CSV table of C-alpha atoms in Angstrom, one decimal:
chain,number,residue,atom,x,y,z
P,1,MET,CA,-27.1,-14.1,-14.5
P,2,PRO,CA,-23.7,-13.9,-12.9
P,3,PHE,CA,-25.0,-13.3,-9.3
P,4,LEU,CA,-27.4,-16.2,-9.5
P,5,ARG,CA,-24.5,-18.4,-10.6
P,6,ALA,CA,-22.5,-17.3,-7.7
P,7,SER,CA,-25.1,-17.8,-5.2
P,8,LEU,CA,-25.8,-21.3,-6.6
P,9,ALA,CA,-22.1,-22.0,-6.3
P,10,ALA,CA,-22.1,-20.9,-2.7
P,11,CYS,CA,-25.1,-23.1,-1.9
P,12,LEU,CA,-23.5,-26.1,-3.6
P,13,LEU,CA,-20.2,-25.5,-1.8
P,14,MET,CA,-21.9,-25.4,1.6
P,15,ALA,CA,-23.3,-28.7,0.8
P,16,GLY,CA,-20.0,-30.1,-0.3
P,17,LEU,CA,-21.2,-30.6,-3.9
P,18,ALA,CA,-19.1,-28.0,-5.7
P,19,LEU,CA,-15.9,-29.5,-4.5
P,20,PRO,CA,-13.7,-32.0,-6.2
P,21,ALA,CA,-14.4,-35.6,-5.0
P,22,ALA,CA,-11.1,-35.8,-3.1
P,23,ALA,CA,-12.1,-32.8,-1.1
P,24,GLN,CA,-15.6,-33.8,-0.2
P,25,SER,CA,-14.9,-34.8,3.3
P,26,GLY,CA,-16.7,-33.7,6.6
P,27,THR,CA,-13.8,-31.5,7.5
P,28,THR,CA,-14.2,-29.6,4.2
P,29,LYS,CA,-17.9,-29.1,4.6
P,30,THR,CA,-17.3,-27.8,8.1
P,31,ASP,CA,-14.7,-25.4,6.6
P,32,SER,CA,-17.2,-24.0,4.0
P,33,LEU,CA,-19.7,-23.4,6.7
P,34,ASN,CA,-17.2,-21.6,8.9
P,35,ILE,CA,-16.0,-19.5,6.0
P,36,ARG,CA,-19.7,-18.6,5.4
P,37,LYS,CA,-20.0,-17.5,9.1
P,38,LEU,CA,-16.9,-15.2,8.6
P,39,TYR,CA,-18.5,-13.6,5.5
P,40,ASP,CA,-21.9,-13.2,7.4
P,41,GLU,CA,-20.3,-11.6,10.2
P,42,ALA,CA,-18.3,-9.2,8.0
P,43,LEU,CA,-21.2,-8.2,5.9
P,44,LEU,CA,-23.8,-8.0,8.7
P,45,ARG,CA,-21.8,-6.6,11.6
P,46,GLY,CA,-18.5,-5.5,10.3
P,47,GLU,CA,-16.6,-2.7,12.1
P,48,SER,CA,-13.8,-1.9,9.7
P,49,TYR,CA,-15.6,0.8,7.8
P,50,GLU,CA,-16.4,2.8,10.8
P,51,ASN,CA,-12.9,2.3,12.1
P,52,LEU,CA,-11.6,3.7,8.8
P,53,ARG,CA,-14.0,6.6,9.0
P,54,TYR,CA,-12.4,7.6,12.4
P,55,LEU,CA,-8.8,7.0,11.3
P,56,THR,CA,-9.2,9.1,8.1
P,57,GLY,CA,-11.6,11.8,9.4
P,58,GLN,CA,-10.3,12.4,12.9
P,59,ILE,CA,-6.7,11.8,12.3
P,60,GLY,CA,-6.1,12.1,8.6
P,61,GLY,CA,-2.7,11.8,6.8
P,62,ARG,CA,-0.1,10.1,9.0
P,63,LEU,CA,3.4,10.7,7.7
P,64,SER,CA,6.0,9.0,9.9
P,65,GLY,CA,7.3,11.3,12.6
P,66,SER,CA,4.2,13.5,12.6
P,67,PRO,CA,1.8,14.1,15.4
P,68,GLN,CA,-0.9,12.4,13.4
P,69,ALA,CA,1.2,9.2,13.2
P,70,GLU,CA,1.5,9.3,16.9
P,71,GLN,CA,-2.4,9.7,17.3
P,72,ALA,CA,-2.7,6.8,14.9
P,73,VAL,CA,-0.6,4.6,17.0
P,74,GLN,CA,-2.6,5.3,20.1
P,75,TRP,CA,-5.9,4.8,18.1
P,76,GLY,CA,-4.8,1.4,16.9
P,77,LYS,CA,-3.7,0.3,20.3
P,78,GLN,CA,-7.1,1.4,21.7
P,79,VAL,CA,-9.2,-0.3,19.0
P,80,MET,CA,-7.5,-3.6,19.5
P,81,GLU,CA,-7.6,-3.4,23.3
P,82,LYS,CA,-11.5,-3.1,23.0
P,83,MET,CA,-11.6,-6.3,21.1
P,84,GLY,CA,-10.4,-8.3,24.1
P,85,LEU,CA,-7.4,-9.8,22.4
P,86,ASP,CA,-5.0,-12.0,24.3
P,87,ARG,CA,-2.3,-9.4,24.0
P,88,VAL,CA,-1.9,-5.8,22.5
P,89,TYR,CA,1.5,-4.1,22.6
P,90,LEU,CA,3.8,-1.6,20.9
P,91,GLN,CA,7.1,-2.1,19.2
P,92,GLU,CA,9.3,1.0,19.3
P,93,VAL,CA,11.0,2.0,16.1
P,94,MET,CA,13.0,5.1,15.0
P,95,VAL,CA,11.6,6.5,11.7
P,96,PRO,CA,12.4,9.2,9.2
P,97,HIS,CA,10.8,12.7,9.9
P,98,TRP,CA,10.3,14.6,6.7
P,99,GLU,CA,8.0,17.7,6.5
P,100,ARG,CA,6.5,19.2,3.4
P,101,GLY,CA,6.1,22.7,4.7
P,102,ALA,CA,4.1,25.3,3.0
P,103,ARG,CA,2.4,24.5,-0.3
P,104,GLU,CA,4.6,24.2,-3.3
P,105,LYS,CA,4.5,26.7,-6.1
P,106,ALA,CA,5.4,26.2,-9.7
P,107,GLU,CA,5.1,28.4,-12.8
P,108,ALA,CA,6.3,28.3,-16.4
P,109,LYS,CA,7.2,31.6,-18.0
P,110,PRO,CA,7.3,31.6,-21.8
P,111,ALA,CA,9.3,34.3,-23.6
P,112,LYS,CA,5.9,35.7,-24.8
P,113,GLY,CA,2.6,35.4,-23.1
P,114,LYS,CA,1.3,35.0,-19.6
P,115,PRO,CA,3.0,32.7,-17.0
P,116,VAL,CA,1.3,29.3,-16.6
P,117,SER,CA,0.8,27.8,-13.0
P,118,PHE,CA,1.2,24.1,-12.4
P,119,ASN,CA,-0.1,21.7,-9.7
P,120,VAL,CA,3.0,20.2,-8.2
P,121,CYS,CA,4.0,18.5,-4.9
P,122,ALA,CA,7.4,17.7,-3.4
P,123,LEU,CA,8.5,14.1,-3.6
P,124,GLY,CA,9.0,12.5,-0.2
P,125,GLY,CA,12.5,13.1,1.1
P,126,SER,CA,13.3,16.0,-1.3
P,127,VAL,CA,15.2,18.9,-0.2
P,128,GLY,CA,13.5,22.4,-0.6
P,129,GLY,CA,14.6,25.5,-2.4
P,130,LYS,CA,13.8,28.1,-5.0
P,131,LEU,CA,14.7,27.2,-8.7
P,132,LYS,CA,14.5,29.3,-11.8
P,133,ALA,CA,15.9,27.6,-15.0
P,134,GLN,CA,15.1,26.3,-18.4
P,135,VAL,CA,13.8,22.7,-18.7
P,136,VAL,CA,14.9,19.7,-20.7
P,137,GLU,CA,12.4,16.9,-21.2
P,138,VAL,CA,13.3,13.2,-21.3
P,139,GLN,CA,11.4,9.9,-21.4
P,140,SER,CA,13.8,8.0,-19.3
P,141,ILE,CA,16.9,7.9,-17.3
P,142,GLN,CA,18.7,6.2,-20.1
P,143,GLU,CA,17.8,9.2,-22.5
P,144,LEU,CA,19.1,11.6,-19.9
P,145,ARG,CA,22.4,9.8,-19.6
P,146,ALA,CA,22.8,10.0,-23.4
P,147,LEU,CA,22.3,13.8,-23.6
P,148,PRO,CA,25.4,16.0,-24.0
P,149,ALA,CA,26.3,17.6,-20.7
P,150,GLU,CA,25.8,21.1,-22.0
P,151,GLN,CA,22.1,20.3,-22.7
P,152,VAL,CA,21.5,19.4,-19.0
P,153,LYS,CA,23.9,21.5,-16.9
P,154,GLY,CA,22.1,24.2,-15.0
P,155,LYS,CA,18.6,23.1,-16.1
P,156,ILE,CA,15.6,21.3,-14.5
P,157,VAL,CA,15.2,17.8,-15.9
P,158,PHE,CA,11.6,16.8,-16.6
P,159,PHE,CA,10.9,13.1,-16.7
P,160,ASN,CA,7.8,12.6,-18.7
P,161,ARG,CA,7.4,8.8,-19.2
P,162,PRO,CA,3.8,7.7,-18.6
P,163,MET,CA,2.8,4.5,-17.0
P,164,ASN,CA,2.0,2.0,-19.8
P,165,PRO,CA,-1.8,2.0,-20.3
P,166,THR,CA,-1.7,-1.4,-22.2
P,167,TYR,CA,-0.9,-3.5,-19.2
P,168,ILE,CA,-3.9,-5.1,-17.5
P,169,GLU,CA,-2.0,-5.3,-14.3
P,170,THR,CA,-1.6,-1.8,-13.2
P,171,GLY,CA,1.1,-2.7,-10.6
P,172,ARG,CA,3.4,-3.7,-13.4
P,173,ALA,CA,3.0,-0.3,-15.1
P,174,TYR,CA,3.6,1.5,-11.8
P,175,GLY,CA,6.8,-0.6,-11.1
P,176,GLU,CA,8.3,0.0,-14.6
P,177,ALA,CA,7.6,3.8,-14.5
P,178,GLY,CA,8.9,4.2,-10.9
P,179,ASP,CA,12.6,4.5,-11.5
P,180,GLN,CA,12.2,8.1,-12.6
P,181,ARG,CA,10.5,9.1,-9.4
P,182,ARG,CA,12.9,7.1,-7.1
P,183,SER,CA,16.1,8.0,-8.9
P,184,GLY,CA,15.5,10.8,-11.2
P,185,ALA,CA,16.8,13.6,-9.0
P,186,ALA,CA,20.0,11.9,-8.3
P,187,GLU,CA,20.5,11.0,-12.0
P,188,ALA,CA,19.8,14.6,-13.0
P,189,ALA,CA,22.2,16.0,-10.4
P,190,LYS,CA,24.9,13.7,-11.8
P,191,ARG,CA,24.6,15.5,-15.1
P,192,GLY,CA,24.8,18.9,-13.6
P,193,ALA,CA,21.0,19.7,-13.4
P,194,ILE,CA,19.7,21.8,-10.5
P,195,GLY,CA,16.3,20.2,-10.1
P,196,ALA,CA,14.0,17.5,-11.3
P,197,LEU,CA,10.3,17.3,-12.3
P,198,VAL,CA,8.5,13.9,-12.6
P,199,ARG,CA,5.2,13.0,-14.3
P,200,SER,CA,2.9,11.5,-11.7
P,201,LEU,CA,2.7,7.8,-11.5
P,202,SER,CA,-0.9,7.4,-12.6
P,203,LEU,CA,-3.0,6.2,-15.5
P,204,ALA,CA,-5.6,8.9,-14.8
P,205,HIS,CA,-5.6,12.3,-16.6
P,206,ASP,CA,-6.2,14.8,-13.9
P,207,ASP,CA,-4.8,17.6,-11.8
P,208,PHE,CA,-3.7,15.6,-8.8
P,209,PRO,CA,0.1,15.5,-8.3
P,210,HIS,CA,1.3,12.2,-6.8
P,211,THR,CA,3.9,12.2,-4.1
P,212,GLY,CA,6.1,9.2,-3.2
P,213,THR,CA,9.5,8.4,-1.9
P,214,MET,CA,12.7,9.3,-3.7
P,215,ARG,CA,16.3,8.5,-3.0
P,216,TYR,CA,19.5,10.6,-3.1
P,217,GLU,CA,22.9,9.1,-3.4
P,218,ASP,CA,26.0,9.7,-1.3
P,219,GLY,CA,28.4,12.1,-3.0
P,220,VAL,CA,25.9,13.5,-5.3
P,221,THR,CA,24.4,17.0,-4.9
P,222,ARG,CA,20.9,16.9,-3.5
P,223,VAL,CA,18.5,18.9,-5.8
P,224,PRO,CA,14.8,19.6,-5.3
P,225,ALA,CA,12.5,17.0,-6.9
P,226,ALA,CA,8.7,17.5,-7.5
P,227,ALA,CA,5.9,15.7,-9.2
P,228,LEU,CA,3.6,17.2,-11.8
P,229,SER,CA,0.0,16.1,-12.3
P,230,THR,CA,-0.5,14.1,-15.5
P,231,ASN,CA,-2.5,17.0,-17.0
P,232,GLY,CA,0.3,19.4,-16.0
P,233,ALA,CA,2.9,17.1,-17.5
P,234,ASP,CA,1.1,17.1,-20.8
P,235,GLN,CA,0.7,20.8,-20.7
P,236,LEU,CA,4.4,21.5,-19.9
P,237,SER,CA,5.4,19.1,-22.7
P,238,ALA,CA,3.3,21.0,-25.1
P,239,LEU,CA,4.7,24.4,-23.9
P,240,LEU,CA,8.2,23.1,-24.3
P,241,LYS,CA,7.5,22.0,-27.9
P,242,ALA,CA,6.3,25.6,-28.7
P,243,ASN,CA,9.0,27.3,-26.7
P,244,PRO,CA,11.9,25.2,-25.8
P,245,THR,CA,13.7,28.1,-23.9
P,246,LEU,CA,10.8,28.8,-21.5
P,247,THR,CA,11.8,29.4,-17.8
P,248,PHE,CA,10.3,27.3,-15.1
P,249,GLU,CA,10.1,28.5,-11.5
P,250,LEU,CA,9.7,26.1,-8.4
P,251,GLU,CA,9.5,26.9,-4.8
P,252,MET,CA,9.4,24.3,-2.1
P,253,SER,CA,10.0,24.5,1.7
P,254,CYS,CA,10.2,20.8,2.6
P,255,ARG,CA,12.9,19.7,5.0
P,256,GLU,CA,14.3,16.6,6.8
P,257,LEU,CA,14.4,16.5,10.5
P,258,PRO,CA,16.1,14.1,13.0
P,259,ASP,CA,14.7,10.6,13.2
P,260,ALA,CA,11.6,10.4,15.5
P,261,LYS,CA,10.4,7.6,17.8
P,262,SER,CA,7.4,5.8,16.7
P,263,TYR,CA,5.8,2.3,17.1
P,264,ASN,CA,4.4,-0.7,15.3
P,265,VAL,CA,1.0,-1.6,16.9
P,266,VAL,CA,0.5,-5.4,17.5
P,267,GLY,CA,-2.5,-7.4,18.7
P,268,GLU,CA,-2.8,-11.1,18.9
P,269,ILE,CA,-4.9,-14.2,19.6
P,270,LYS,CA,-3.0,-17.1,21.0
P,271,GLY,CA,-3.3,-20.4,19.1
P,272,SER,CA,-5.3,-23.1,20.8
P,273,LYS,CA,-3.1,-26.0,19.7
P,274,TYR,CA,0.1,-24.5,18.3
P,275,PRO,CA,0.8,-21.1,20.0
P,276,ASN,CA,4.3,-21.0,18.9
P,277,GLU,CA,3.5,-21.0,15.2
P,278,ILE,CA,2.6,-17.4,14.1
P,279,ILE,CA,0.5,-16.1,11.3
P,280,THR,CA,0.9,-12.4,10.8
P,281,VAL,CA,-1.6,-10.2,9.0
P,282,GLY,CA,-1.0,-6.5,8.6
P,283,GLY,CA,-1.1,-3.1,6.8
P,284,HIS,CA,1.0,0.1,7.2
P,285,LEU,CA,-0.4,2.8,9.6
P,286,ASP,CA,1.6,5.6,8.1
P,287,SER,CA,0.6,7.4,5.0
P,288,TRP,CA,1.6,10.3,2.8
P,289,ASP,CA,0.3,13.8,4.0
P,290,LEU,CA,-1.6,15.0,1.0
P,291,GLY,CA,-4.9,13.1,1.6
P,292,GLN,CA,-6.4,10.9,4.3
P,293,GLY,CA,-4.5,7.8,3.6
P,294,ALA,CA,-7.7,5.8,3.0
P,295,HIS,CA,-6.8,3.2,0.4
P,296,ASP,CA,-3.1,3.6,1.1
P,297,ASP,CA,-3.2,2.0,3.6
P,298,GLY,CA,-5.9,2.7,6.0
P,299,THR,CA,-8.0,-0.1,4.5
P,300,GLY,CA,-5.2,-2.5,5.1
P,301,CYS,CA,-4.9,-1.6,8.8
P,302,VAL,CA,-8.6,-1.9,9.5
P,303,GLN,CA,-8.8,-5.1,7.5
P,304,SER,CA,-6.1,-6.6,9.4
P,305,MET,CA,-7.6,-5.7,12.8
P,306,GLU,CA,-11.0,-7.0,11.5
P,307,VAL,CA,-9.5,-10.5,10.8
P,308,LEU,CA,-8.9,-10.9,14.6
P,309,ARG,CA,-12.4,-9.5,15.4
P,310,LEU,CA,-14.1,-11.9,12.8
P,311,LEU,CA,-12.4,-14.9,14.3
P,312,LYS,CA,-13.4,-13.9,17.8
P,313,ALA,CA,-16.9,-13.0,16.8
P,314,THR,CA,-17.5,-16.3,15.1
P,315,GLY,CA,-16.0,-18.4,17.9
P,316,LEU,CA,-13.5,-19.8,15.4
P,317,ARG,CA,-10.5,-19.6,17.8
P,318,PRO,CA,-7.4,-20.2,15.7
P,319,GLU,CA,-5.2,-23.2,16.3
P,320,ARG,CA,-2.0,-21.2,15.7
P,321,THR,CA,-1.4,-17.7,16.9
P,322,VAL,CA,-2.8,-15.0,14.7
P,323,ARG,CA,-1.1,-11.5,15.0
P,324,ALA,CA,-2.4,-8.3,13.5
P,325,VAL,CA,0.4,-5.7,12.9
P,326,LEU,CA,0.0,-2.0,12.0
P,327,PHE,CA,3.4,-1.3,10.6
P,328,MET,CA,4.9,2.2,10.8
P,329,ASN,CA,7.0,3.8,8.1
P,330,GLU,CA,6.3,1.7,5.0
P,331,GLU,CA,6.1,4.7,2.7
P,332,ASN,CA,9.5,6.3,3.2
P,333,GLY,CA,11.9,3.8,4.8
P,334,ASN,CA,10.1,0.4,5.9
P,335,ARG,CA,11.6,0.8,9.2
P,336,GLY,CA,8.5,-0.8,11.0
P,337,GLY,CA,8.8,-3.9,8.8
P,338,LEU,CA,12.5,-4.2,9.3
P,339,LYS,CA,12.1,-3.9,13.1
P,340,TYR,CA,9.3,-6.4,13.3
P,341,ALA,CA,11.4,-8.9,11.5
P,342,GLU,CA,14.4,-8.2,13.6
P,343,LEU,CA,12.5,-8.7,16.8
P,344,ALA,CA,10.9,-11.9,15.6
P,345,LYS,CA,14.3,-13.3,14.7
P,346,ALA,CA,15.9,-12.2,18.1
P,347,ALA,CA,12.9,-13.9,19.9
P,348,GLY,CA,13.3,-17.1,17.9
P,349,GLU,CA,9.8,-16.9,16.7
P,350,GLN,CA,8.3,-19.4,14.3
P,351,HIS,CA,6.5,-17.7,11.5
P,352,LEU,CA,4.1,-19.9,9.6
P,353,ALA,CA,2.9,-17.2,7.2
P,354,ALA,CA,2.7,-13.5,6.8
P,355,MET,CA,0.0,-11.7,4.9
P,356,GLU,CA,-0.2,-8.0,3.9
P,357,SER,CA,-3.0,-5.8,2.5
P,358,ASP,CA,-1.6,-2.7,0.8
P,359,GLY,CA,-3.4,-2.6,-2.5
P,360,GLY,CA,-6.5,-0.7,-1.4
P,361,GLY,CA,-9.8,-1.7,-0.2
P,362,PHE,CA,-11.4,-2.6,-3.6
P,363,THR,CA,-13.3,-5.7,-4.6
P,364,PRO,CA,-11.3,-8.8,-3.6
P,365,ARG,CA,-9.7,-11.0,-6.3
P,366,GLY,CA,-7.5,-13.4,-4.4
P,367,PHE,CA,-4.0,-13.7,-3.1
P,368,GLY,CA,-0.4,-13.5,-4.5
P,369,ILE,CA,1.9,-16.1,-3.1
P,370,GLU,CA,5.6,-15.6,-2.5
P,371,GLY,CA,7.0,-19.0,-1.5
P,372,PRO,CA,8.0,-22.4,-2.9
P,373,ALA,CA,6.1,-23.9,-5.8
P,374,ALA,CA,4.9,-26.7,-3.5
P,375,THR,CA,3.4,-24.2,-1.1
P,376,VAL,CA,1.5,-22.3,-3.8
P,377,ARG,CA,0.1,-25.6,-4.9
P,378,GLN,CA,-1.1,-26.3,-1.4
P,379,LEU,CA,-2.8,-23.0,-1.1
P,380,GLN,CA,-4.4,-23.5,-4.4
P,381,GLN,CA,-6.2,-26.6,-3.1
P,382,TRP,CA,-8.3,-24.1,-1.1
P,383,GLN,CA,-9.5,-22.2,-4.2
P,384,PRO,CA,-12.9,-24.0,-4.3
P,385,LEU,CA,-13.6,-22.6,-0.8
P,386,LEU,CA,-12.8,-19.1,-1.8
P,387,GLN,CA,-14.0,-19.0,-5.4
P,388,PRO,CA,-17.8,-18.4,-4.6
P,389,TYR,CA,-16.8,-15.3,-2.9
P,390,GLY,CA,-14.8,-13.9,-5.7
P,391,SER,CA,-11.5,-14.3,-3.9
P,392,GLY,CA,-10.2,-17.6,-5.4
P,393,GLU,CA,-7.4,-16.3,-7.6
P,394,ILE,CA,-4.3,-17.8,-5.9
P,395,ALA,CA,-1.0,-17.6,-7.9
P,396,PRO,CA,2.7,-16.7,-7.4
P,397,GLY,CA,3.0,-13.1,-6.7
P,398,HIS,CA,4.4,-10.4,-4.4
P,399,GLY,CA,3.8,-10.6,-0.6
P,400,GLY,CA,4.3,-7.0,0.4
P,401,THR,CA,6.8,-4.4,1.5
P,402,ASP,CA,6.2,-4.6,5.3
P,403,ILE,CA,6.4,-8.4,5.4
P,404,GLY,CA,9.3,-8.6,3.0
P,405,PRO,CA,11.9,-8.7,5.8
P,406,LEU,CA,10.3,-11.8,7.0
P,407,LYS,CA,11.1,-13.8,3.8
P,408,ASP,CA,13.8,-15.9,5.3
P,409,GLN,CA,11.8,-16.5,8.6
P,410,ALA,CA,8.3,-17.3,7.3
P,411,LYS,CA,7.4,-20.3,5.2
P,412,VAL,CA,5.2,-18.2,2.9
P,413,LEU,CA,4.4,-14.5,2.2
P,414,ILE,CA,1.0,-13.7,1.0
P,415,GLY,CA,-0.3,-10.4,-0.6
P,416,TYR,CA,-4.0,-9.8,-0.5
P,417,GLU,CA,-5.1,-8.8,-4.0
P,418,CYS,CA,-8.1,-6.8,-5.0
P,419,ASP,CA,-9.2,-5.0,-8.2
P,420,SER,CA,-6.3,-2.7,-9.0
P,421,GLN,CA,-7.7,-0.5,-11.8
P,422,ARG,CA,-8.5,2.6,-9.6
P,423,TYR,CA,-5.8,2.3,-7.0
P,424,PHE,CA,-3.0,4.3,-8.7
P,425,ASP,CA,-5.5,7.1,-9.6
P,426,LEU,CA,-5.7,7.8,-5.8
P,427,HIS,CA,-2.7,6.6,-4.0
P,428,HIS,CA,-0.1,9.3,-2.8
P,429,THR,CA,-2.6,12.1,-3.7
P,430,ALA,CA,-5.0,14.4,-2.1
P,431,ALA,CA,-7.7,12.3,-3.6
P,432,ASP,CA,-7.2,9.3,-1.2
P,433,THR,CA,-10.0,10.0,1.0
P,434,PHE,CA,-12.7,8.0,2.9
P,435,ASP,CA,-15.4,8.7,0.4
P,436,LYS,CA,-13.5,6.7,-2.2
P,437,VAL,CA,-13.9,3.5,-0.1
P,438,ASN,CA,-16.9,1.2,-0.7
P,439,ARG,CA,-18.2,-0.3,2.4
P,440,ARG,CA,-19.2,-3.7,0.9
P,441,GLU,CA,-15.9,-4.1,-1.1
P,442,LEU,CA,-14.0,-3.4,2.1
P,443,GLU,CA,-16.0,-5.9,4.1
P,444,LEU,CA,-15.6,-8.6,1.4
P,445,GLY,CA,-11.9,-8.2,1.6
P,446,ASN,CA,-12.0,-8.5,5.4
P,447,ALA,CA,-13.8,-11.9,5.1
P,448,SER,CA,-11.5,-13.1,2.3
P,449,MET,CA,-8.4,-12.4,4.4
P,450,ALA,CA,-10.1,-14.0,7.5
P,451,ALA,CA,-11.0,-17.1,5.5
P,452,LEU,CA,-7.5,-17.8,4.3
P,453,VAL,CA,-6.1,-17.1,7.8
P,454,TYR,CA,-8.6,-19.6,9.2
P,455,LEU,CA,-7.5,-22.3,6.8
P,456,LEU,CA,-3.8,-21.6,7.4
P,457,SER,CA,-4.4,-21.7,11.2
P,458,LYS,CA,-6.3,-25.0,11.0
P,459,TYR,CA,-4.1,-26.9,8.5
P,460,GLY,CA,-0.8,-25.2,8.7
P,461,LEU,CA,1.7,-25.7,5.8
C-alpha cells in the first residue's frame, strides 16, 4: 500500500539507509531528524490554519487600497510580533486603489423570447459604464485583428477561448489563455469596439465569474471589460449561434481612485553564523474582493509566517537570516514586490534565496527553481530528504511574481509547488473561501517550505 511504502521510506531515511551512499554522513542523518521535527511540529501544533481562519473570516477579501487590506497589514504585524521574532517591521508602498462598486448586471436580449441574465464581474482595473450593443464572438486576439472593421465597430467583443484541458500542468493552460483577459479590452478598442467580455480563466464548468487584472494602453480608448462564468460563456455562444444580432446590456460602476499608502509586512530571525545572508520566504497579503482570498493567497501568507514559527518552536535557529514577507499588491500591480527589491538593493543586502508560495494551500509536490543549472542540481541533492514527505519534486520552474524583482539580487528564486488541479477553479472568484482549504494539506506545505529553508540556511549555495 502506498502509505506503508511512504512510512517505510521515512523510517529508512531517519536511519540514513534510504540515502545514496555519498550522502550517508552523520550530518545528513541529523538533517533528516531535524526535518522530521519540523513536520511533527507542523502536524501536531501548527498555527497556520487558525491564522488563516481569522484572516479570511474576520477580514475577508483584501484588495490593495481597501480598508480590509489595511486591517490585514496590522493583523500580519501583530501575528509575527507575538512569535517573538528578532525584528518585525513595515515597508511603506504606494498601491493602486480600484473599487468594484455595486454588483455588475448583464443581460442578453434576443429579437424574440425573454431576456437572459448572466453572471459577470468587472475585470480588475476596468472602467465602469453602461453598454448596449450587439456582440461579436472570437477565439483569440489574432482572430479579432483579422476581422473587417465594420464587423467590430460599435460592438462588444466576446473572447471565448477556453483554457486547454489537455495540459496536465494547469498553470500552462492559464498562461496561454490569459492574453485575452489582460489585453482583450485594449485590442477590442483599437478596432472600434465599445466593450469586452472574456470567458473566465478556469477549467471548471460553473457559474462563478473570475476577475483578474487587465491592462489599458496609452492612446487607446478605455472600454469596460467583464468576465463571464464558463457556463455563461457557453450559453452566450449558443445564443449567438441561434441569433447573431442579439443585443447585450452590461452595467458596471467600478472606478479607479488615487494611489493609496499601504505596506509590506516583514518579520525575521537573524542568522546565527551568517546574518548578512538573507533567505526570504513570502506570499501576497492582498487578494481580489469577490471571495475571502483563502488559496490566493492567504495560504501563502500563513505558510510563510509559519516557517519562522516552526524554526523557533523546534529550536533550529537558522545560520542565515530568514525573513518572512507579506507582500502588498501582487494582484494588480506588484508594487510590494518591486518596493521590497528596491529597498534591498539600496541597503546592499545579500539575498541568498527567495521563496514564494502563491499556488494555493493544496498537497505539496516540491519546488520550481529559477536559477543557474548548477544551483538546480545542488538543490536536487536534497531530494532524498524531502521525498518521504511528498515534496521532493525539484526542477527548473517559475519562482513567483512577488520575488521576481529580486532576480538580479538573489542567487536563486524558488516557487513552492503543490497540486494545481483545483487552484484555477477557485482563484479570483467568490468561491475562494476558507472552507476550501484542507488543514493537513496546508500544514504539510508549511513543513515542506520550512525544511528547504532549513537546508538553505545550513548549507548555503
